[in-house]
Amino acid sequence: QGTEPALEVTDLTAGYGPVHALRRVSLTVPAGAVVTVLGGNGAGKSTLLRAVSRTLRFHGGAVVSGTVSCGGRPLDGLPPDRVVAAGVSQVPEGRQVFARMTVEDNLRAGALGRRADRTERAQALRRVHALFPVLADRARQPAGLLSGGEQQMLAVGRALMARPELLLLDEPSLGLAPLMAARIADAIREINGQGTAVLLVEQNAALALRLASRAYVLEVGEVTLSGPAAELAASDEVRRRYLGVV
Ligand code: ATP
């Protein structure tokens, strides 16, 4: 907490065998900020989030060099569960909710990552239910029966159950109708307003640039542009390549 950045990535190089998906990527998420990483298909966005959450090796990849720290604490070499315990939770691409488990049990699973007493768990659950009332209404239903947007809410809620200081969001708007994407965006704003820093990876650049204070553009594994989100949103290159303005 305090003035240490929520996330500091320095010279991160990572890949899959001989394929380097990230080359010397450096970025900072200031405490309490929303930062976004834009980039097309295969730019390395998911690899970046997995390198931070240390889940990369489950996808056949590995960090080659570079460092990652959260709130001034190095995450290098930690297993994924220790990263969660250190205050970093990831919402994976494609939600990955446990379809046959109930909504409530999915949320409980999210709380396992971090030591907490009953009061803290109950508080975390109240926070999630306040953000996404549908998750309270449908607590006893299998998660697989939820709509895509509701499953995204569940994936975010599950990550919040570990009471993270930094939330990693991988394409939260992917496949959602515009209205549902806007609701997820509202929720991200509210979560951030409650003090959680966010690193948001998105193909929907317009949505991401509205939410973030800073942005980075990743192209073929390298950061090619970075700056205040408003500046990037106004730049010709970003407008042409990511906002579809001709
Ligand atoms: P997308 O939005 O399409 O998921 P991305 O920006 O998240 O793209 P990554 O998934 O990080 O990109 O992929 C970066 C590069 O690494 C791509 O060239 C991809 O083909 C490769 N890659 C990703 N996952 C693996 C894997 N498990 N094994 C081998 N190569 C991979």
Coordinates of C-alpha atoms and ligand atoms in Angstrom, one line a residue:
Q1 CA 0.0 0.0 0.0
G2 CA 1.1 3.6 0.4
T3 CA 3.0 5.1 -2.4
E4 CA 4.6 1.9 -3.7
P5 CA 3.2 1.1 -7.1
A6 CA 0.6 -1.6 -7.1
L7 CA 2.6 -3.3 -9.9
E8 CA 6.0 -2.8 -11.3
V9 CA 7.1 -4.9 -14.2
T10 CA 10.7 -4.4 -15.4
D11 CA 12.3 -5.7 -18.5
L12 CA 10.1 -8.7 -18.6
T13 CA 11.0 -11.2 -21.3
A14 CA 8.8 -14.3 -21.5
G15 CA 7.8 -17.0 -24.0
Y16 CA 6.9 -20.4 -25.0
G17 CA 10.0 -22.4 -25.8
P18 CA 11.9 -20.6 -28.5
V19 CA 9.0 -18.2 -29.1
H20 CA 9.5 -14.9 -27.2
A21 CA 6.0 -13.6 -26.6
L22 CA 7.2 -10.6 -24.5
R23 CA 10.5 -8.7 -25.0
R24 CA 11.8 -6.4 -22.3
V25 CA 8.4 -5.1 -21.3
S26 CA 8.3 -2.5 -18.5
L27 CA 5.2 -1.0 -17.0
T28 CA 3.9 0.5 -13.8
V29 CA 0.4 0.5 -12.2
P30 CA 0.5 3.3 -9.6
A31 CA -1.2 2.5 -6.3
G32 CA -5.0 2.8 -6.7
A33 CA -4.8 3.3 -10.5
V34 CA -6.5 1.7 -13.5
V35 CA -3.9 1.0 -16.3
T36 CA -4.7 -0.6 -19.6
V37 CA -2.7 -2.6 -22.1
L38 CA -4.0 -2.4 -25.7
G39 CA -2.9 -4.7 -28.5
G40 CA -4.2 -6.8 -31.3
N41 CA -4.4 -10.6 -31.4
G42 CA -1.3 -12.3 -30.3
A43 CA 0.4 -9.1 -29.1
G44 CA 1.3 -10.9 -25.8
K45 CA -1.4 -9.4 -23.5
S46 CA -2.5 -12.7 -21.9
T47 CA 1.1 -13.7 -21.6
L48 CA 1.9 -10.5 -19.7
L49 CA -0.9 -11.2 -17.2
R50 CA 0.1 -14.8 -16.8
A51 CA 3.7 -13.8 -16.2
V52 CA 2.5 -11.5 -13.4
S53 CA 0.2 -14.1 -11.8
R54 CA 2.9 -16.8 -12.3
T55 CA 0.3 -19.0 -14.1
L56 CA 2.4 -18.8 -17.3
R57 CA 4.0 -22.2 -16.8
F58 CA 0.5 -23.8 -16.8
H59 CA 0.2 -22.6 -20.4
G60 CA 3.6 -24.0 -21.4
G61 CA 5.4 -20.8 -21.0
A62 CA 8.0 -19.3 -18.7
V63 CA 9.5 -16.0 -17.7
V64 CA 13.0 -15.7 -19.2
S65 CA 14.1 -12.6 -17.5
G66 CA 12.9 -9.5 -15.8
T67 CA 11.2 -8.7 -12.5
V68 CA 7.7 -8.2 -11.2
S69 CA 6.8 -6.6 -7.9
C70 CA 3.5 -5.7 -6.2
G71 CA 3.4 -3.0 -3.6
G72 CA 7.2 -3.1 -3.4
R73 CA 7.3 -6.9 -2.8
P74 CA 8.9 -9.1 -5.4
L75 CA 6.7 -11.8 -6.9
D76 CA 9.5 -13.5 -8.8
G77 CA 9.7 -17.2 -8.2
L78 CA 6.5 -17.4 -6.2
P79 CA 3.9 -20.1 -7.1
P80 CA 0.5 -18.8 -8.2
D81 CA -1.2 -19.3 -4.8
R82 CA 1.4 -17.1 -3.1
V83 CA 0.8 -14.4 -5.7
V84 CA -2.9 -14.4 -4.7
A85 CA -1.9 -14.3 -1.0
A86 CA 0.4 -11.3 -1.8
G87 CA -2.7 -9.4 -3.1
V88 CA -2.9 -10.0 -6.8
S89 CA -5.9 -11.8 -8.3
Q90 CA -6.5 -12.6 -12.0
V91 CA -9.7 -12.8 -13.9
P92 CA -8.7 -15.1 -16.7
E93 CA -9.6 -14.7 -20.4
G94 CA -12.8 -16.6 -21.1
R95 CA -14.0 -16.3 -17.4
Q96 CA -13.3 -20.0 -16.6
V97 CA -15.9 -20.3 -14.0
F98 CA -16.5 -23.8 -12.5
A99 CA -19.7 -24.5 -14.6
R100 CA -21.1 -27.4 -12.5
M101 CA -20.4 -25.7 -9.1
T102 CA -22.9 -23.3 -7.7
V103 CA -22.4 -19.6 -8.0
E104 CA -21.8 -19.4 -4.3
D105 CA -19.2 -22.2 -4.3
N106 CA -17.4 -20.4 -7.2
L107 CA -17.2 -17.4 -4.9
R108 CA -16.0 -19.4 -2.0
A109 CA -13.3 -20.9 -4.1
G110 CA -12.0 -17.4 -4.8
A111 CA -11.6 -16.8 -1.1
L112 CA -9.4 -19.8 -0.6
G113 CA -6.4 -18.0 -2.0
R114 CA -6.0 -15.6 0.9
R115 CA -6.0 -16.1 4.6
A116 CA -9.1 -14.5 6.1
D117 CA -11.3 -14.9 9.2
R118 CA -15.0 -15.4 8.9
T119 CA -15.8 -11.7 9.3
E120 CA -13.4 -10.8 6.4
R121 CA -14.9 -13.5 4.2
A122 CA -18.5 -12.3 5.0
Q123 CA -17.5 -8.8 4.2
A124 CA -15.9 -9.8 0.9
L125 CA -19.1 -11.7 0.0
R126 CA -21.3 -8.7 0.8
R127 CA -19.1 -6.5 -1.3
V128 CA -19.4 -8.9 -4.3
H129 CA -23.2 -9.2 -3.8
A130 CA -23.5 -5.4 -3.6
L131 CA -21.6 -5.0 -6.9
F132 CA -23.4 -7.8 -8.7
P133 CA -26.8 -8.5 -7.0
V134 CA -27.6 -11.2 -9.6
L135 CA -24.9 -13.4 -8.0
A136 CA -26.8 -13.3 -4.7
D137 CA -30.1 -14.0 -6.5
R138 CA -28.7 -17.0 -8.2
A139 CA -26.3 -18.2 -5.5
R140 CA -27.6 -21.8 -5.5
Q141 CA -27.6 -22.3 -9.3
P142 CA -24.8 -24.0 -11.2
A143 CA -22.6 -21.3 -12.7
G144 CA -22.9 -22.9 -16.1
L145 CA -26.5 -21.7 -16.3
L146 CA -25.5 -18.0 -16.1
S147 CA -25.4 -15.8 -19.2
G148 CA -22.0 -14.8 -20.6
G149 CA -22.2 -11.4 -18.9
E150 CA -23.2 -13.0 -15.6
Q151 CA -20.4 -15.4 -15.8
Q152 CA -18.0 -12.5 -16.3
M153 CA -19.5 -10.9 -13.2
L154 CA -18.9 -14.2 -11.4
A155 CA -15.3 -14.4 -12.6
V156 CA -14.7 -10.8 -11.3
G157 CA -16.5 -11.6 -8.1
R158 CA -14.5 -14.7 -7.5
A159 CA -11.3 -12.8 -7.9
L160 CA -12.5 -10.1 -5.5
M161 CA -13.2 -12.7 -2.8
A162 CA -9.4 -12.8 -2.2
R163 CA -9.6 -9.1 -1.4
P164 CA -6.8 -8.1 -3.9
E165 CA -4.9 -4.9 -3.9
L166 CA -4.4 -5.4 -7.7
L167 CA -6.9 -7.0 -10.0
L168 CA -5.7 -8.4 -13.3
L169 CA -8.5 -8.4 -15.9
D170 CA -8.0 -10.3 -19.2
E171 CA -10.5 -9.1 -21.9
P172 CA -13.5 -8.7 -19.6
S173 CA -15.7 -7.4 -22.4
L174 CA -14.9 -10.1 -24.9
G175 CA -18.1 -11.6 -26.5
L176 CA -20.4 -9.4 -24.5
A177 CA -23.2 -7.2 -25.9
P178 CA -22.5 -3.5 -25.6
L179 CA -24.9 -3.0 -22.7
M180 CA -23.4 -5.9 -20.7
A181 CA -19.9 -4.6 -21.5
A182 CA -20.9 -1.2 -20.1
R183 CA -22.1 -2.8 -16.9
I184 CA -18.8 -4.6 -16.4
A185 CA -17.1 -1.3 -17.1
D186 CA -19.2 0.4 -14.4
A187 CA -18.3 -2.4 -12.0
I188 CA -14.6 -1.9 -12.7
R189 CA -15.0 1.8 -11.9
E190 CA -16.7 1.0 -8.7
I191 CA -14.1 -1.6 -7.7
N192 CA -11.3 0.9 -8.4
G193 CA -13.2 3.5 -6.4
Q194 CA -13.1 1.2 -3.4
G195 CA -9.3 1.3 -3.6
T196 CA -8.3 -1.7 -5.8
A197 CA -5.8 -1.1 -8.5
V198 CA -6.5 -2.6 -11.9
L199 CA -4.5 -3.8 -14.8
L200 CA -6.9 -4.2 -17.7
V201 CA -6.1 -6.0 -20.9
E202 CA -8.6 -5.2 -23.7
Q203 CA -9.2 -5.4 -27.4
N204 CA -12.1 -2.9 -26.9
A205 CA -9.7 0.1 -26.8
A206 CA -12.5 2.7 -26.6
L207 CA -13.8 1.1 -23.4
A208 CA -10.4 0.6 -21.9
L209 CA -9.2 4.1 -22.6
R210 CA -12.3 5.5 -20.8
L211 CA -11.6 3.5 -17.7
A212 CA -7.8 3.9 -17.4
S213 CA -5.6 6.8 -16.4
R214 CA -2.6 5.4 -18.2
A215 CA -2.2 3.1 -21.2
Y216 CA 0.4 1.0 -22.9
V217 CA 0.3 -0.4 -26.5
L218 CA 1.8 -3.8 -26.9
E219 CA 2.8 -4.9 -30.4
V220 CA 4.4 -8.3 -31.1
G221 CA 5.6 -8.5 -27.5
E222 CA 7.0 -5.0 -27.2
V223 CA 5.7 -1.8 -25.7
T224 CA 5.5 0.7 -28.6
L225 CA 3.5 3.5 -27.0
S226 CA 2.6 4.6 -23.5
G227 CA 1.3 7.6 -21.7
P228 CA -1.8 9.1 -20.1
A229 CA -4.9 7.4 -21.5
A230 CA -6.4 10.7 -22.7
E231 CA -3.2 11.4 -24.7
L232 CA -3.2 8.0 -26.3
A233 CA -6.9 8.2 -27.1
A234 CA -6.1 11.4 -29.0
S235 CA -3.1 10.1 -30.9
D236 CA -3.5 9.5 -34.6
E237 CA -1.9 6.1 -34.4
V238 CA -4.1 4.8 -31.6
R239 CA -7.2 6.2 -33.2
R240 CA -6.4 4.6 -36.5
R241 CA -5.1 1.2 -35.3
Y242 CA -7.2 0.6 -32.2
L243 CA -10.2 2.9 -32.3
G244 CA -11.1 2.3 -35.9
V245 CA -11.1 6.0 -36.8
V246 CA -10.0 6.5 -40.4
Ligands
ATP1 P1 -5.2 -12.8 -27.8 O1 -5.9 -11.5 -27.5 O2 -5.4 -13.3 -29.1 O3 -5.3 -13.8 -26.7 P2 -2.7 -11.9 -26.7 O4 -2.3 -10.5 -26.9 O5 -3.3 -12.2 -25.4 O6 -3.7 -12.3 -27.8 P3 -0.9 -14.0 -26.2 O7 -2.0 -15.0 -26.0 O8 -0.2 -13.6 -25.0 O9 -1.4 -12.8 -26.9 O10 0.1 -14.7 -27.2 C1 1.4 -14.1 -27.6 C2 2.1 -15.0 -28.5 O11 2.5 -16.2 -27.8 C3 1.4 -15.4 -29.7 O12 2.3 -15.5 -30.8 C4 0.8 -16.8 -29.4 O13 0.6 -17.6 -30.5 C5 1.9 -17.3 -28.5 N1 1.4 -18.3 -27.5 C6 0.4 -18.0 -26.6 N2 0.2 -19.0 -25.8 C7 1.0 -20.0 -26.2 C8 1.3 -21.4 -25.8 N3 0.6 -21.9 -24.7 N4 2.2 -22.1 -26.5 C9 2.8 -21.5 -27.5 N5 2.7 -20.3 -27.9 C10 1.8 -19.5 -27.3

